[in-house]
mmCIF file of C-alpha atoms in Angstrom:
data_model
loop_
_atom_site.group_PDB
_atom_site.id
_atom_site.type_symbol
_atom_site.label_atom_id
_atom_site.label_comp_id
_atom_site.label_asym_id
_atom_site.label_seq_id
_atom_site.Cartn_x
_atom_site.Cartn_y
_atom_site.Cartn_z
ATOM 1 C CA MET A 2 10.298 -5.835 -6.902
ATOM 2 C CA LEU A 3 11.686 -6.034 -3.414
ATOM 3 C CA VAL A 4 12.384 -3.530 -0.676
ATOM 4 C CA PHE A 5 14.726 -4.514 2.136
ATOM 5 C CA THR A 6 14.428 -3.130 5.648
ATOM 6 C CA LEU A 7 17.820 -3.107 7.323
ATOM 7 C CA THR A 8 19.831 -1.330 9.979
ATOM 8 C CA PRO A 9 22.745 0.699 8.647
ATOM 9 C CA ALA A 10 25.170 -1.334 10.784
ATOM 10 C CA LEU A 11 25.378 -3.616 7.746
ATOM 11 C CA ARG A 12 28.768 -3.539 6.030
ATOM 12 C CA PRO A 13 28.790 -1.834 2.612
ATOM 13 C CA ASP A 14 29.960 -5.016 0.855
ATOM 14 C CA ALA A 15 27.152 -7.060 2.452
ATOM 15 C CA ALA A 16 24.593 -4.429 1.449
ATOM 16 C CA ALA A 17 25.865 -4.486 -2.139
ATOM 17 C CA ALA A 18 25.717 -8.303 -2.256
ATOM 18 C CA ALA A 19 22.094 -8.285 -1.076
ATOM 19 C CA VAL A 20 21.035 -5.830 -3.762
ATOM 20 C CA ARG A 21 22.950 -7.675 -6.500
ATOM 21 C CA ALA A 22 21.175 -10.933 -5.644
ATOM 22 C CA GLY A 23 17.831 -9.986 -7.138
ATOM 23 C CA ASP A 24 15.308 -7.377 -8.180
ATOM 24 C CA VAL A 25 15.730 -4.943 -5.275
ATOM 25 C CA ALA A 26 14.203 -1.518 -5.864
ATOM 26 C CA ALA A 27 15.035 0.106 -2.540
ATOM 27 C CA VAL A 28 16.472 -0.339 0.912
ATOM 28 C CA VAL A 29 14.950 1.352 3.955
ATOM 29 C CA LEU A 30 17.581 1.881 6.618
ATOM 30 C CA ARG A 31 16.254 1.840 10.171
ATOM 31 C CA MET A 32 18.292 4.135 12.371
ATOM 32 C CA PRO A 33 19.365 2.941 15.816
ATOM 33 C CA GLU A 34 19.205 5.162 18.883
ATOM 34 C CA GLY A 35 21.850 7.858 19.188
ATOM 35 C CA ALA A 36 23.796 9.990 16.750
ATOM 36 C CA PRO A 37 24.256 8.343 13.349
ATOM 37 C CA ASP A 38 27.669 7.675 11.831
ATOM 38 C CA ILE A 39 27.216 9.764 8.679
ATOM 39 C CA ALA A 40 30.379 8.482 6.989
ATOM 40 C CA HIS A 41 29.331 4.841 7.452
ATOM 41 C CA LEU A 42 25.766 5.591 6.397
ATOM 42 C CA ARG A 43 27.050 7.278 3.245
ATOM 43 C CA ALA A 44 29.316 4.281 2.465
ATOM 44 C CA VAL A 45 26.412 1.829 2.849
ATOM 45 C CA ALA A 46 24.194 4.040 0.698
ATOM 46 C CA GLU A 47 26.772 4.345 -2.074
ATOM 47 C CA ALA A 48 27.265 0.555 -2.137
ATOM 48 C CA ILE A 49 23.517 0.095 -2.615
ATOM 49 C CA GLN A 50 23.032 2.956 -5.075
ATOM 50 C CA THR A 51 25.776 1.557 -7.319
ATOM 51 C CA HIS A 52 23.339 -1.264 -8.111
ATOM 52 C CA ASP A 53 20.455 1.071 -9.036
ATOM 53 C CA ALA A 54 18.523 0.665 -5.794
ATOM 54 C CA ALA A 55 17.228 3.673 -3.895
ATOM 55 C CA VAL A 56 18.260 4.222 -0.286
ATOM 56 C CA LEU A 57 15.737 5.696 2.130
ATOM 57 C CA VAL A 58 16.122 6.392 5.813
ATOM 58 C CA ASP A 59 13.472 5.837 8.434
ATOM 59 C CA GLY A 60 14.522 9.013 10.161
ATOM 60 C CA PRO A 61 14.755 12.793 9.836
ATOM 61 C CA ALA A 62 14.731 14.466 6.430
ATOM 62 C CA THR A 63 17.970 16.254 7.288
ATOM 63 C CA LEU A 64 19.746 12.912 7.547
ATOM 64 C CA ALA A 65 18.799 11.989 3.994
ATOM 65 C CA ALA A 66 20.533 15.067 2.619
ATOM 66 C CA ALA A 67 23.562 14.781 4.915
ATOM 67 C CA ALA A 68 24.291 11.185 3.890
ATOM 68 C CA GLY A 69 23.447 11.454 0.190
ATOM 69 C CA LEU A 70 20.361 9.253 0.416
ATOM 70 C CA ASP A 71 17.496 9.153 -2.061
ATOM 71 C CA GLY A 72 14.804 10.088 0.432
ATOM 72 C CA VAL A 73 12.938 9.214 3.600
ATOM 73 C CA HIS A 74 10.470 6.651 4.806
ATOM 74 C CA VAL A 75 8.107 8.407 7.228
ATOM 75 C CA SER A 76 6.859 5.903 9.809
ATOM 76 C CA ASP A 77 4.901 8.481 11.804
ATOM 77 C CA LEU A 78 2.344 10.102 9.516
ATOM 78 C CA ARG A 79 2.317 13.219 11.681
ATOM 79 C CA GLY A 80 5.697 14.027 10.117
ATOM 80 C CA LEU A 81 4.661 13.404 6.512
ATOM 81 C CA ASP A 82 3.714 16.988 5.601
ATOM 82 C CA ALA A 83 7.005 18.377 6.934
ATOM 83 C CA ALA A 84 9.023 15.757 5.029
ATOM 84 C CA LEU A 85 7.108 16.477 1.822
ATOM 85 C CA ARG A 86 7.772 20.212 2.180
ATOM 86 C CA ALA A 87 11.471 19.657 2.908
ATOM 87 C CA LEU A 88 12.315 17.092 0.244
ATOM 88 C CA LYS A 89 9.870 17.115 -2.673
ATOM 89 C CA PRO A 90 10.355 17.041 -5.605
ATOM 90 C CA GLN A 91 14.087 16.306 -5.384
ATOM 91 C CA ALA A 92 13.804 13.237 -3.144
ATOM 92 C CA ILE A 93 11.499 10.301 -2.437
ATOM 93 C CA VAL A 94 9.073 10.634 0.462
ATOM 94 C CA GLY A 95 7.229 7.466 1.419
ATOM 95 C CA ALA A 96 4.383 7.126 3.891
ATOM 96 C CA GLY A 97 4.885 4.160 6.195
ATOM 97 C CA GLY A 98 3.221 2.375 9.046
ATOM 98 C CA ILE A 99 -0.216 2.685 7.439
ATOM 99 C CA THR A 100 -2.867 0.478 9.009
ATOM 100 C CA THR A 101 -6.130 2.100 7.873
ATOM 101 C CA ARG A 102 -7.733 2.983 4.553
ATOM 102 C CA HIS A 103 -8.279 6.546 5.703
ATOM 103 C CA ASP A 104 -4.576 7.084 6.468
ATOM 104 C CA ALA A 105 -3.609 5.522 3.132
ATOM 105 C CA MET A 106 -5.908 7.833 1.161
ATOM 106 C CA GLU A 107 -4.698 10.911 3.041
ATOM 107 C CA ALA A 108 -1.037 9.987 2.423
ATOM 108 C CA GLY A 109 -1.640 9.278 -1.261
ATOM 109 C CA GLU A 110 -3.621 12.457 -1.803
ATOM 110 C CA GLY A 111 -1.040 14.426 0.186
ATOM 111 C CA GLY A 112 1.720 13.626 -2.284
ATOM 112 C CA ALA A 113 3.550 10.607 -0.836
ATOM 113 C CA ASP A 114 5.526 8.680 -3.454
ATOM 114 C CA TYR A 115 4.286 5.388 -2.025
ATOM 115 C CA VAL A 116 2.098 4.035 0.743
ATOM 116 C CA PHE A 117 3.623 1.323 2.916
ATOM 117 C CA PHE A 118 1.249 -1.087 4.626
ATOM 118 C CA GLY A 119 2.587 -2.582 7.841
ATOM 119 C CA ALA A 120 5.056 -1.351 10.433
ATOM 120 C CA LEU A 121 8.793 -1.898 10.016
ATOM 121 C CA GLU A 122 8.543 -4.054 13.150
ATOM 122 C CA PRO A 123 5.377 -6.000 12.368
ATOM 123 C CA PRO A 124 3.236 -7.568 15.074
ATOM 124 C CA ALA A 125 2.532 -11.265 14.574
ATOM 125 C CA ALA A 126 -1.095 -10.677 13.525
ATOM 126 C CA ALA A 127 -0.437 -7.900 11.000
ATOM 127 C CA SER A 128 -0.134 -9.978 7.824
ATOM 128 C CA ALA A 129 -3.874 -10.488 7.156
ATOM 129 C CA GLU A 130 -4.568 -6.767 7.612
ATOM 130 C CA THR A 131 -1.653 -5.858 5.356
ATOM 131 C CA LEU A 132 -2.847 -8.267 2.664
ATOM 132 C CA ASP A 133 -6.372 -6.827 2.828
ATOM 133 C CA LEU A 134 -5.086 -3.251 2.481
ATOM 134 C CA VAL A 135 -2.829 -4.156 -0.458
ATOM 135 C CA ASN A 136 -5.723 -5.915 -2.231
ATOM 136 C CA TRP A 137 -7.951 -2.858 -1.805
ATOM 137 C CA TRP A 138 -5.308 -0.276 -2.738
ATOM 138 C CA ALA A 139 -4.028 -2.100 -5.829
ATOM 139 C CA GLU A 140 -7.525 -2.225 -7.340
ATOM 140 C CA VAL A 141 -8.349 1.450 -6.824
ATOM 141 C CA PHE A 142 -5.296 3.734 -6.690
ATOM 142 C CA GLU A 143 -2.312 4.633 -8.879
ATOM 143 C CA VAL A 144 0.154 5.612 -6.150
ATOM 144 C CA PRO A 145 2.452 2.586 -5.675
ATOM 145 C CA CYS A 146 1.897 0.454 -2.606
ATOM 146 C CA VAL A 147 4.340 -1.577 -0.567
ATOM 147 C CA GLY A 148 3.323 -4.501 1.628
ATOM 148 C CA LEU A 149 5.548 -5.719 4.455
ATOM 149 C CA ALA A 150 6.209 -9.459 4.747
ATOM 150 C CA ALA A 151 7.766 -11.239 7.716
ATOM 151 C CA THR A 152 7.837 -14.643 5.952
ATOM 152 C CA LEU A 153 8.365 -15.847 2.388
ATOM 153 C CA ASP A 154 4.753 -17.094 2.309
ATOM 154 C CA GLU A 155 3.530 -13.599 3.207
ATOM 155 C CA ALA A 156 5.776 -12.115 0.527
ATOM 156 C CA GLU A 157 4.342 -14.412 -2.117
ATOM 157 C CA ALA A 158 0.775 -13.585 -1.025
ATOM 158 C CA LEU A 159 1.439 -9.839 -1.180
ATOM 159 C CA ALA A 160 2.920 -10.127 -4.660
ATOM 160 C CA GLY A 161 -0.162 -12.077 -5.733
ATOM 161 C CA ALA A 162 -2.449 -9.444 -4.212
ATOM 162 C CA GLY A 163 -1.013 -6.740 -6.430
ATOM 163 C CA ALA A 164 1.600 -5.041 -4.257
ATOM 164 C CA ASP A 165 3.839 -2.907 -6.448
ATOM 165 C CA PHE A 166 6.703 -3.704 -4.085
ATOM 166 C CA VAL A 167 7.133 -6.340 -1.394
ATOM 167 C CA ALA A 168 9.115 -5.180 1.625
ATOM 168 C CA LEU A 169 11.000 -7.836 3.523
ATOM 169 C CA ALA A 170 10.988 -7.323 7.281
ATOM 170 C CA GLU A 171 14.380 -7.070 8.884
ATOM 171 C CA VAL A 172 13.730 -10.269 10.860
ATOM 172 C CA LEU A 173 13.197 -12.207 7.620
ATOM 173 C CA VAL A 174 16.317 -10.784 6.023
ATOM 174 C CA ALA A 175 18.354 -11.446 9.180
ATOM 175 C CA GLU A 176 17.173 -15.052 9.527
ATOM 176 C CA GLY A 177 17.769 -16.088 5.930
ATOM 177 C CA GLY A 178 20.464 -13.621 4.972
ATOM 178 C CA PRO A 179 19.762 -10.942 2.372
ATOM 179 C CA VAL A 180 21.256 -12.865 -0.546
ATOM 180 C CA THR A 181 19.378 -16.109 0.252
ATOM 181 C CA VAL A 182 16.063 -14.313 0.776
ATOM 182 C CA THR A 183 16.391 -12.282 -2.418
ATOM 183 C CA ALA A 184 17.162 -15.396 -4.450
ATOM 184 C CA ALA A 185 14.182 -17.230 -2.902
ATOM 185 C CA MET A 186 11.853 -14.322 -3.707
ATOM 186 C CA ASP A 187 13.081 -14.172 -7.282
ATOM 187 C CA ARG A 188 12.295 -17.894 -7.668
ATOM 188 C CA LEU A 189 8.808 -17.403 -6.221
ATOM 189 C CA THR A 190 7.959 -14.457 -8.448
ATOM 190 C CA SER A 191 9.349 -16.137 -11.563
ATOM 191 C CA MET A 192 7.187 -19.208 -10.854
ATOM 192 C CA ASP A 193 4.133 -16.927 -10.464
ATOM 193 C CA ALA A 194 4.893 -15.342 -13.842
ATOM 194 C CA GLN A 195 4.945 -18.664 -15.713
ATOM 195 C CA PRO A 196 1.731 -19.648 -17.593
#
């Protein structure tokens, strides 16, 4: 299953089309600088949620409640405990930006709903580290893991390594368009599933 990383500037109809195109479990909305447009954020979220995909915000827990979102993606692990206290068990709280095994274990044991390997803005050399962490986590732990891919090749490798979800970096979605990328990923994963 896929996870998109997008900015909420996306139009609601475009967001809905992206989610309809394939097996998209969630969308993480990356908030730009400044005060958010709650009405627009809510409209984008509703368009996505209509197609049974969760909407998380990479931002404050208060924003999730104000805009009717399904939860938060916590990129800075220093804020994970506060988000867990504020939102669990009613909402999803994911631990993001994880680059070490120690941080992953602490987040999983602390109650995060998922661990997310890789930053939402990945450096060029992050893919091998992300793949290694996904391989390790998938063999040992039950908490779902998400691996971030900046290319379709990386996405296919992460799926093969056992990632429960493959997150598509915003740059990948922007370059190919959400609908095109989702369709390409569905083809890749269906080919992997064939005997």
